[in-house]
Coordinates of C-alpha atoms in Angstrom, one line a residue:
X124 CA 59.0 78.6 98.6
X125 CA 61.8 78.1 100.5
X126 CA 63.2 81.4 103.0
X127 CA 66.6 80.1 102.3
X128 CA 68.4 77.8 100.2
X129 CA 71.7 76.2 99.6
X130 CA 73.6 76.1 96.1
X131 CA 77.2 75.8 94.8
X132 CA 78.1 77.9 93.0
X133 CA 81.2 77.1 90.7
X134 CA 84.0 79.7 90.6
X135 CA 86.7 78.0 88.5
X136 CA 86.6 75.2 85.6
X137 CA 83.7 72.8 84.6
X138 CA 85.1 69.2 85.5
X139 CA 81.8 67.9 83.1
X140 CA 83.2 70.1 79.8
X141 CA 86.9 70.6 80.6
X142 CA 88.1 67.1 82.6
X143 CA 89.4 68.7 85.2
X144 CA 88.3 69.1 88.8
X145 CA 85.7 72.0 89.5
X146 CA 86.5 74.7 92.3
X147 CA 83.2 75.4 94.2
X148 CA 82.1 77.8 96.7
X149 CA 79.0 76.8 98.8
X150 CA 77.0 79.3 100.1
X151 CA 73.9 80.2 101.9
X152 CA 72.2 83.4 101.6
X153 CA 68.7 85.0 102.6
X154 CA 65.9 85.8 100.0
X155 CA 66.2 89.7 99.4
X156 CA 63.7 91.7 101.4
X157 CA 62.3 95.0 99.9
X158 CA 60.2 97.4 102.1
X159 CA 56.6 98.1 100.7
X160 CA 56.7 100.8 98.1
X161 CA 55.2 104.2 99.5
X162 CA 55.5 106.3 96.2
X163 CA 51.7 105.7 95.2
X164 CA 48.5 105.5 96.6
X165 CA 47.2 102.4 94.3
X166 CA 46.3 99.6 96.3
X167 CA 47.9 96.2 95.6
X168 CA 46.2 93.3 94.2
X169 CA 49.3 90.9 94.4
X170 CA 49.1 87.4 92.6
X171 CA 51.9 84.9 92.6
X172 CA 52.4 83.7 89.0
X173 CA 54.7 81.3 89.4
X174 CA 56.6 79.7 92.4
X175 CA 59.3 76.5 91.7
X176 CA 62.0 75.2 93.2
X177 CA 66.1 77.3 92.7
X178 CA 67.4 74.0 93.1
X179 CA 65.6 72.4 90.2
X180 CA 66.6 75.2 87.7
X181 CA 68.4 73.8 85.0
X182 CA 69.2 77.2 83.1
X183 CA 68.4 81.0 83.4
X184 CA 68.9 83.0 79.8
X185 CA 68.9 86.8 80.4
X186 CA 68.8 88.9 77.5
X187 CA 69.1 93.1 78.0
X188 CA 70.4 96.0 76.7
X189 CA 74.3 94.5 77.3
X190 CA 73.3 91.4 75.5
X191 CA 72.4 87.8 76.1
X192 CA 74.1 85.3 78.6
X193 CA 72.9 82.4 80.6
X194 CA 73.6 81.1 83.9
X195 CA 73.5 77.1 83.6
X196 CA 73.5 74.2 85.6
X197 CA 76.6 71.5 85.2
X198 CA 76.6 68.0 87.4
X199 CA 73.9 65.3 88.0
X200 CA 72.7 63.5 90.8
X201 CA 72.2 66.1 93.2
X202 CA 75.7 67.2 93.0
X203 CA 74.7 70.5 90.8
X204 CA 77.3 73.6 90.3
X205 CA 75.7 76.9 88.8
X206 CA 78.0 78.8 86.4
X207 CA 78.1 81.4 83.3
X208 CA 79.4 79.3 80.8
X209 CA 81.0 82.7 79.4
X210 CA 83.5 83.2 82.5
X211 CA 84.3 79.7 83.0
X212 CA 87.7 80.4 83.7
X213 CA 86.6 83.4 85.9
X214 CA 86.1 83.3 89.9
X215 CA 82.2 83.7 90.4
X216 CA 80.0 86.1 92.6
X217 CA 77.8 83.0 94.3
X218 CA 76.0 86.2 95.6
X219 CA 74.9 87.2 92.6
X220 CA 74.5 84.3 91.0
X221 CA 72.4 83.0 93.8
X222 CA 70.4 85.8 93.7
X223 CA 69.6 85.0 89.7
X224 CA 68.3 81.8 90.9
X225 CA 66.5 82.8 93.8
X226 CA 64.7 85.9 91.8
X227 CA 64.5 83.7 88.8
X228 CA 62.2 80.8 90.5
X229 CA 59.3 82.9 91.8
X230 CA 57.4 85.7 90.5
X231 CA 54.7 88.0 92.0
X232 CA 52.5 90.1 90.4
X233 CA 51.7 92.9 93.0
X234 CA 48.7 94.2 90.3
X235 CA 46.9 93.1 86.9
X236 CA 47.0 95.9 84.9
X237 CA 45.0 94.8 81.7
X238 CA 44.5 91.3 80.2
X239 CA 44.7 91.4 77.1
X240 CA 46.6 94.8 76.2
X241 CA 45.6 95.6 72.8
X242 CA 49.0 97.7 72.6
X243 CA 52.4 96.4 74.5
X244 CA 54.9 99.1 73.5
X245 CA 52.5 101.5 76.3
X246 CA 54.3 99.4 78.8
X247 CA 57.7 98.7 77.3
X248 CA 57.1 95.6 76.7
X249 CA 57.1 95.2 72.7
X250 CA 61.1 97.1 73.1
X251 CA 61.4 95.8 76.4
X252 CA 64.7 96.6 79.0
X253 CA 65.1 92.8 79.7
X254 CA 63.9 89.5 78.9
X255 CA 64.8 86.2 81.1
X256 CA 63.7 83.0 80.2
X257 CA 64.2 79.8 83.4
X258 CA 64.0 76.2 82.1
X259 CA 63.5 73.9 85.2
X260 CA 64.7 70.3 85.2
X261 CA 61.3 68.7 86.6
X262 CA 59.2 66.4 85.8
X263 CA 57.0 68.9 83.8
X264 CA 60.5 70.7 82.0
X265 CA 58.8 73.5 83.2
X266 CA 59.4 77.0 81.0
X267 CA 58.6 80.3 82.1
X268 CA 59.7 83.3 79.6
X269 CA 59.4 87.0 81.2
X270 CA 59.7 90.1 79.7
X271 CA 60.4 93.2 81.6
X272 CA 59.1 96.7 80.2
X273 CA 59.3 100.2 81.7
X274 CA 59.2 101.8 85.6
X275 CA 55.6 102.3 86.1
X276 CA 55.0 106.4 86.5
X277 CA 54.9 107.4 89.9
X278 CA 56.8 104.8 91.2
X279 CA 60.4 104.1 92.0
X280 CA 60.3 100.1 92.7
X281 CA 57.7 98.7 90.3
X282 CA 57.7 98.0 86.6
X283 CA 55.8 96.1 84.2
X284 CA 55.6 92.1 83.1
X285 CA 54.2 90.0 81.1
X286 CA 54.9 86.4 79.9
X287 CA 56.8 86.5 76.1
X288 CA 54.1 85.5 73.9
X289 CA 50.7 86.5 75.7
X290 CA 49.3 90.4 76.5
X291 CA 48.2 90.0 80.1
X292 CA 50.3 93.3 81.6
X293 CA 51.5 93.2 85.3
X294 CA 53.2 94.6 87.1
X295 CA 56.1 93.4 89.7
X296 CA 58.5 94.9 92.3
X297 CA 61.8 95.5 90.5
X298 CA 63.7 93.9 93.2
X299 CA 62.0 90.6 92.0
X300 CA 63.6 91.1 88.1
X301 CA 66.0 93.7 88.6
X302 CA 68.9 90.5 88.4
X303 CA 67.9 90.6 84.6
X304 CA 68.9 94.1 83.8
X305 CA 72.3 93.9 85.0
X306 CA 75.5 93.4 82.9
X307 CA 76.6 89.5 82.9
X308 CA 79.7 91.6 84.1
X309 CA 78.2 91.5 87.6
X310 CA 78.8 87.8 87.5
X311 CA 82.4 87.9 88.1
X312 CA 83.4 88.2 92.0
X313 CA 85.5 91.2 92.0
X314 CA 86.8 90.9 95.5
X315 CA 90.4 89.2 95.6
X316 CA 91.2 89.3 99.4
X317 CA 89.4 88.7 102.4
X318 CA 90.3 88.1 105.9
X319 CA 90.3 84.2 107.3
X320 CA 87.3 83.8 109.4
X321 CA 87.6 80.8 112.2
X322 CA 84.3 78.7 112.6
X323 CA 85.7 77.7 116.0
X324 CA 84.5 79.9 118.4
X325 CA 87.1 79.2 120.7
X326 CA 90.0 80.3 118.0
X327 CA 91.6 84.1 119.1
X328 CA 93.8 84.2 116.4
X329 CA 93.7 87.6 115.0
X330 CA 94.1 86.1 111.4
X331 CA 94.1 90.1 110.1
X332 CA 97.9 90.5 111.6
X333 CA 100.2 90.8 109.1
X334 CA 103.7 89.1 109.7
X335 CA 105.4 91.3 107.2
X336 CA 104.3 93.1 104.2
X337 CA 106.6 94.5 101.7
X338 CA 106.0 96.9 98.7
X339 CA 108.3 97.0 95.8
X340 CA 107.5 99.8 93.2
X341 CA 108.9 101.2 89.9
X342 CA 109.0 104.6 90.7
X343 CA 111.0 104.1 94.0
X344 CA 114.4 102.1 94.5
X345 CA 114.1 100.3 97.4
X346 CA 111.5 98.3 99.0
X347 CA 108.9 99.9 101.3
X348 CA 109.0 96.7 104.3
X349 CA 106.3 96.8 107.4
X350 CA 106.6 94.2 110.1
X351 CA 104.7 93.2 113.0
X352 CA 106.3 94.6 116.4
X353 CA 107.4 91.7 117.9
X354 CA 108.4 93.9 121.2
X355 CA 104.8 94.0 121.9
X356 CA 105.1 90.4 122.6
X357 CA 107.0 90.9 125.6
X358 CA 104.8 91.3 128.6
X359 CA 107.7 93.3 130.3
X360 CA 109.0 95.6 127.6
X361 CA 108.0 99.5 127.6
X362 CA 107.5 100.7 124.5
X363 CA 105.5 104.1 123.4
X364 CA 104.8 102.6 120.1
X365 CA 100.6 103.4 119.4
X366 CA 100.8 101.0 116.4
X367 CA 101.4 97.3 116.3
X368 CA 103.8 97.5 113.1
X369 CA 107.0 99.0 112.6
X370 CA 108.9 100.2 109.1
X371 CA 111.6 98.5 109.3
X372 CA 112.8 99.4 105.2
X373 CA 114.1 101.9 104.1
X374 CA 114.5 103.3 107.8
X375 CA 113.4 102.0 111.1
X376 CA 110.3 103.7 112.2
X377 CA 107.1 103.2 114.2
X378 CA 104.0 103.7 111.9
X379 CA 101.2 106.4 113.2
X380 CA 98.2 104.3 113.4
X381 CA 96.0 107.4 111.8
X382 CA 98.0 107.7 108.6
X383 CA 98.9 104.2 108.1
X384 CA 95.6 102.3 108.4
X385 CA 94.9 102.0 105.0
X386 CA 98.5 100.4 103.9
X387 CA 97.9 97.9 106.7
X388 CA 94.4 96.7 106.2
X389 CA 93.3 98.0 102.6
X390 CA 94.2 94.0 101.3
X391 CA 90.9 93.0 104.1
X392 CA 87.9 93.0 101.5
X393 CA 89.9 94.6 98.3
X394 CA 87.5 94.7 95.8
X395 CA 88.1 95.6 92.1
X396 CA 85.3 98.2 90.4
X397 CA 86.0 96.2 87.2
X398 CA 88.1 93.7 85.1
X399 CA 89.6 93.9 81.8
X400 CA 90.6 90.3 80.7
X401 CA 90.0 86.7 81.8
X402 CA 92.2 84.4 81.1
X403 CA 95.1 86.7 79.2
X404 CA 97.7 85.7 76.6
X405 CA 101.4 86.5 77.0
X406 CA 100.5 89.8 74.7
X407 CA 98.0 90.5 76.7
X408 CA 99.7 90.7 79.9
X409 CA 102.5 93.0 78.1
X410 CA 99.7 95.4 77.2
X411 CA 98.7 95.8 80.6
X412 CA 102.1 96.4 81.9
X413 CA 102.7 93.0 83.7
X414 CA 106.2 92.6 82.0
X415 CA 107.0 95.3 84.0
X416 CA 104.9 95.9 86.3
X417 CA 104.3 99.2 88.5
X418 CA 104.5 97.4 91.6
X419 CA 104.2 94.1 93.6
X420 CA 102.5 94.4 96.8
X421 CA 103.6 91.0 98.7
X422 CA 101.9 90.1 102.4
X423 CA 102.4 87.6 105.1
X424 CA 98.8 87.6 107.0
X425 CA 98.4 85.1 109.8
X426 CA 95.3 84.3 107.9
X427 CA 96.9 83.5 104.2
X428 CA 99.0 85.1 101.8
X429 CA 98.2 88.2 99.9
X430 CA 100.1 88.9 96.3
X431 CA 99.1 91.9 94.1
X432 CA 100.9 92.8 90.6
X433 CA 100.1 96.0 89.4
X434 CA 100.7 96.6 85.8
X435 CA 99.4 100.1 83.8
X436 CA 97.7 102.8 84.9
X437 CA 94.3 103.1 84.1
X438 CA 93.3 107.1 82.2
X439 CA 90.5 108.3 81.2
X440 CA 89.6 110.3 78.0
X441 CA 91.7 113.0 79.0
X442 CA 94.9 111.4 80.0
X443 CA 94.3 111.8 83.8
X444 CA 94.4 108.7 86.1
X445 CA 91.8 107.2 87.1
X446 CA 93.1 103.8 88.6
X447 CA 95.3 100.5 87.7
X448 CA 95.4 97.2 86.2
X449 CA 96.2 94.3 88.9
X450 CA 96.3 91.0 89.3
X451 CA 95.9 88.9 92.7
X452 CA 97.9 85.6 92.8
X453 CA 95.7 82.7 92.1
X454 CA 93.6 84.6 90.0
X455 CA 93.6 84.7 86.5
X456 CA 92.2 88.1 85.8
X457 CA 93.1 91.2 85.0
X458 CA 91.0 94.0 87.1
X459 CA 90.7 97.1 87.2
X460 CA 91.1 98.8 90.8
X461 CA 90.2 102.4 91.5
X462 CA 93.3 104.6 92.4
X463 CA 92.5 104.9 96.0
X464 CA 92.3 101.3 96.3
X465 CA 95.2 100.5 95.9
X466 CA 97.4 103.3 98.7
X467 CA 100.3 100.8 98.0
X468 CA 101.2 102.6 95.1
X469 CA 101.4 106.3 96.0
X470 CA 102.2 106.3 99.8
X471 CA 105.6 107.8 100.5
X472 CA 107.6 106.1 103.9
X473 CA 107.3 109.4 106.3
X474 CA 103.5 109.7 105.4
X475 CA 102.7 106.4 107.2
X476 CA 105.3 106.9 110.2
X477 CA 105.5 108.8 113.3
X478 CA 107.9 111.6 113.9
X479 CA 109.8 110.4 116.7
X480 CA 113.1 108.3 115.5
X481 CA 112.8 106.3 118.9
X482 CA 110.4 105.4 120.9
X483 CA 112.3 103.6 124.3
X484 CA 109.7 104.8 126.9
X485 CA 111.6 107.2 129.7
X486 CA 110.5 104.9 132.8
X487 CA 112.3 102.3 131.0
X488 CA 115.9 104.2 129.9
X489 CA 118.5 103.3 132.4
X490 CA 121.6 105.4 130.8
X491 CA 121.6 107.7 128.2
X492 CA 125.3 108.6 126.8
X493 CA 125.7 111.9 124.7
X494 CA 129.5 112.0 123.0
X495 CA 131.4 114.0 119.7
X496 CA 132.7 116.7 118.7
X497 CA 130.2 119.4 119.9
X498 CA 129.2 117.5 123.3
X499 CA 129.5 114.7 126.2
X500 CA 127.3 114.1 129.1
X501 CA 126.9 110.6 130.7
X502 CA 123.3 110.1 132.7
X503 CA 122.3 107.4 134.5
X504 CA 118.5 106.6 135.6
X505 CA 116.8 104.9 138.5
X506 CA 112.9 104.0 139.3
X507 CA 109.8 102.4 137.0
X508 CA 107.9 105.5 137.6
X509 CA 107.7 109.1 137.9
X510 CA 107.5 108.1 142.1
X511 CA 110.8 106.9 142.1
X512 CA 112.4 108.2 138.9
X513 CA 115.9 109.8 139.6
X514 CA 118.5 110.8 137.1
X515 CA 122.2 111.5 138.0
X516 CA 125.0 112.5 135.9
X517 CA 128.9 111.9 137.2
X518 CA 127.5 111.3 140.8
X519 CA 125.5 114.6 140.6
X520 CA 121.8 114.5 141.1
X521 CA 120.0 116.0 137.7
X522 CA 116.6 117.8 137.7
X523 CA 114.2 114.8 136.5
X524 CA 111.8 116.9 135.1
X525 CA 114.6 119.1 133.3
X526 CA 115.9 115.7 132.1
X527 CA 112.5 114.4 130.9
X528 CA 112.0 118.1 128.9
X529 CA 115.6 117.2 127.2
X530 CA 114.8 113.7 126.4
X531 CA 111.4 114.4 124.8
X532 CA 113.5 117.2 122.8
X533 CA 115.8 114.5 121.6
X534 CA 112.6 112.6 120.7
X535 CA 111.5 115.0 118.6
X536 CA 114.5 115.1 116.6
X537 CA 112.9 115.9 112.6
X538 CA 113.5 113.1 110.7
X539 CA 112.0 115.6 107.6
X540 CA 114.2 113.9 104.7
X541 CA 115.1 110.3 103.6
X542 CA 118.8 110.1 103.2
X543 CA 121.0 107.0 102.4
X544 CA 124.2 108.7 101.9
X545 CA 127.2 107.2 103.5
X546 CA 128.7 109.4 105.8
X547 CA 132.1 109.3 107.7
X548 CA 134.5 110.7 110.4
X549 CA 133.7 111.6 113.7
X550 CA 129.6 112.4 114.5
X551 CA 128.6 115.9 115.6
X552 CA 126.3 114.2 118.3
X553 CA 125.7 110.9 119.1
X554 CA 123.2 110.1 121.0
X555 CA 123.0 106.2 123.3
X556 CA 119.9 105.5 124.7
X557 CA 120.3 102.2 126.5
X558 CA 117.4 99.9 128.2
X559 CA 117.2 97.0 130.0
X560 CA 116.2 95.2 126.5
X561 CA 118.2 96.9 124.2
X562 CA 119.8 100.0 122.9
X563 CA 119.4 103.1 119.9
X564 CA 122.0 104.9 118.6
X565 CA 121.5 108.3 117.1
X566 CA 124.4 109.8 115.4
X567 CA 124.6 113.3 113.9
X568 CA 126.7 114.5 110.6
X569 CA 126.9 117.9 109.8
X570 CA 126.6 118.2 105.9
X571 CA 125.9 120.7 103.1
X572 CA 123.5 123.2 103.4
X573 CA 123.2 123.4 106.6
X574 CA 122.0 120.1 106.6
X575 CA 122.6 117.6 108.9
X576 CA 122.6 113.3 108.4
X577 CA 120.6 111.3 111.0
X578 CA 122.3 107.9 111.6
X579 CA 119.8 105.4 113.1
X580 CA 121.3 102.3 114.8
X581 CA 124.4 102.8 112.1
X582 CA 121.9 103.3 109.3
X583 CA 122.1 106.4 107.4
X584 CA 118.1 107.4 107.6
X585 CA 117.5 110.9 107.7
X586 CA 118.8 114.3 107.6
X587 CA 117.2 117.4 109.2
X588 CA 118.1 121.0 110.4
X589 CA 122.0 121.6 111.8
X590 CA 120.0 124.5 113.8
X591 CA 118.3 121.3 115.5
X592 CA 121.7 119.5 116.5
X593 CA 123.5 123.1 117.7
X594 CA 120.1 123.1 119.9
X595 CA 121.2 119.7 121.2
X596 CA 124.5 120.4 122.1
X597 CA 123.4 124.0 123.6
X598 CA 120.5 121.7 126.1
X599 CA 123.1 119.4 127.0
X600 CA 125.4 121.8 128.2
X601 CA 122.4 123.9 130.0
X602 CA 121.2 120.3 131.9
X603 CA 124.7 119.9 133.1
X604 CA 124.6 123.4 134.3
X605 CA 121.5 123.6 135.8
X606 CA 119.8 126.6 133.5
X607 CA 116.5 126.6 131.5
X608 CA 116.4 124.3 127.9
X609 CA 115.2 126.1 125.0
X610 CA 112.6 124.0 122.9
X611 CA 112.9 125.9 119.6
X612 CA 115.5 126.2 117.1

């Protein structure tokens, strides 16, 4: 018996049945180890029944309490494609399938029980939970038909056996036939993403870094856009941002690596819990909501594209959600993905991002301009670090470390609403932080409410407290003076 073996297993159509050309998957897997079972004190008598070649398997019919279906073998020559002829038009789990044919070509008997049992239905076996019958293309046409009855008591891995058609009762490990209790369901490969893996082991690409990724959903009206930071490609730039993207729709921010991991690397390994239809009709894909669908989730990976529709939600009995329908591009199934699969769909923009509107790092700042109605201060920054870091204002030397408490409170300015209105006249505050790379603009409208609209880079973004911007003003006044700042407001 081989330890390992190699077979193709075909994931798309049967070039033999349908005249097209077949899309196949090769893979390579180890047989399936079990520890020894420790729930009984019997000792084993193992036999091996039967021991052939997966290779020279021809077809595997499984029969259980789902139904029948059978795994077959299309091609000649050597050149041989496993498939279930039921999902020909699905993508197929090699692993599973390999494992049918690797389970389904040897069989040991770790005990004879009784041989000739004058009564089967003792074991299970005359109502049996599964019956698999393997048809080898050898020179014999070999035939081996198992039936598979109940657990044996006191034991949590073993169950009985026998061959259809004779009353010699074993007993086996039920890793060895547990492939023939499963749904044909199994079959289908459920995952629709995975990250690119490089056989070259002198390729660094980080082919999990995602270029852009942009989420358009019904219940929202604008898109939801995440981008690579390209500032962390310059060697020379300063920049406090923890995460390696940015949102840069519907308001420039930096994400917070905590909150944000799932929306960034959910796609790596996405795996469905089920599917609902293979192949679907035009009516079918309005019934599921893909007309108009919930949302599109739309990626640029360095290591291939990633497209998911969502359509309906999934409810249970009771009306409450329990997950969606969705399909991945290239795939011609409808799944079915848990709700928390899928954080696309319910993730808000300030639940992913940091706090801070700006994130120029203070070594790096070399003016800092505050103008409008309510106050004007002009400072002016020296040094690379805190060594040699020097602030003046006017030609007047400022406290640094009086400067760096007002620049982190400027930081923290609460970007606690999305806002879009237009705004106009004269700003409140407006805050210019300038580097050697580039510049921010924060600009300040006082509106309703005691409300106030953040301006980000000319963008309408935010809106927070006014008792935050009065606070501003106040510190800027007090740094130019000399006295304490107050933090709070």
């Amino acid at each position: 018996m081989k330890s390992r073996i190699r077979l193709i297993i075909i994931i798309a159509a049967v070039a033999v049945i349908l005249g097209g050309v077949a899309l196949a998957l090769v893979l390579t897997i180890p047989e399936e180890e079990e520890s020894e079972d420790t729930s009984t004190s019997e000792e084993t008598e193992s036999s091996l029944l039967f021991d052939k070649n997966p290779e020279d398997i021809d077809t595997v019919t499984i029969t259980n309490e789902y139904g029948s279906y059978r795994v077959e073998r299309i091609g000649e020559d050597g050149d041989y494609a496993w498939t279930v002829f039921d999902y020909i038009f699905a993508p197929i789990d090699g692993t599973v399938i390999n494992g049918i044919l690797t389970n389904s070509a040897t069989l040991t008997a770790q005990k004879t029980v009784v041989e000739d049992a004058p009564d089967l239905s003792i074991y299970g076996l005359s109502d049996p939970a599964a019956e698999y019958k393997v048809e080898f293309d050898d020179s014999s046409e070999t035939v081996y038909e198992v039936v598979i009855g109940d657990v044996v008591p006191g034991s949590t891995s073993t169950r009985y056996m026998c061959f259809k058609g004779e009353n010699t009762v074993y007993t086996v490990k039920n890793s060895a036939v547990s492939f023939s209790l499963n749904d044909k369901r199994e079959c289908v490969n459920k995952t629709v993403y995975t990250a690119y893996t490089s056989t070259d082991s002198e390729d660094t690409t980080d082919y999990t870094k995602i270029n852009r990724l942009t989420v358009s959903r019904s219940d929202i009206d604008y898109d939801i856009v995440i981008e690579y930071d390209t500032r962390l490609d310059d060697e020379d730039a300063i920049v406090s941002n923890s995460s390696q993207y940015r949102m840069t729709s519907p308001v420039v921010l930096d994400l917070n690596p905590d909150t944000s991991s799932a929306v960034t690397g959910d796609m790596f390994g996405l795996t469905a819990s089920d599917f609902a239809v293979i192949e679907p009709t035009e009516d079918e894909l309005a019934e599921y909501g893909f007309d108009e669908p919930s949302g599109v989730i739309d990626a640029d990976i360095v290591g291939g594209e990633f497209k998911l529709t969502v359509g309906n939600a999934v409810t249970d009995e009771n009306g409450t959600q329990t997950g969606w329908y969705a399909m991945a591009e290239g795939i011609n199934v409808i799944y079915i993905f848990d709700t928390a699969s899928l954080p696309w769909m319910t993730f808000m923009p300030l639940d992913i991002t940091t706090t801070m509107i700006t994130s120029n790092y203070i070594y790096s700042i070399t003016s800092l301009d505050v103008t409008g109605t309510a106050a004007e201060a002009h400072f002016t920054m020296t040094g690379s670090s805190d060594d040699d870091f020097a602030v003046t204002s006017d030609g007047e030397e400022i406290d640094k470390e009086a400067f760096k408490v007002f620049y982190q409170f400027i930081l923290k300015a609460p970007s606690e609403q999305l806002c879009f209105d237009e705004v106009s006249g004269e700003p409140y505050i407006k805050v210019e932080i300038t580097t050697e790379s580039g510049s921010d603009t924060l600009e300040f409208y006082t509106a309703e409410n005691r409300r106030t609209v953040i301006c980000l880079n000319g963008a309408p973004s935010f809106t927070c407290k006014t008792a935050y911007v009065e606070r501003l003003a106040e510190n800027t006044a007090k740094l130019l003076s000399g006295e304490d700042l107050i933090t709070t407001w």
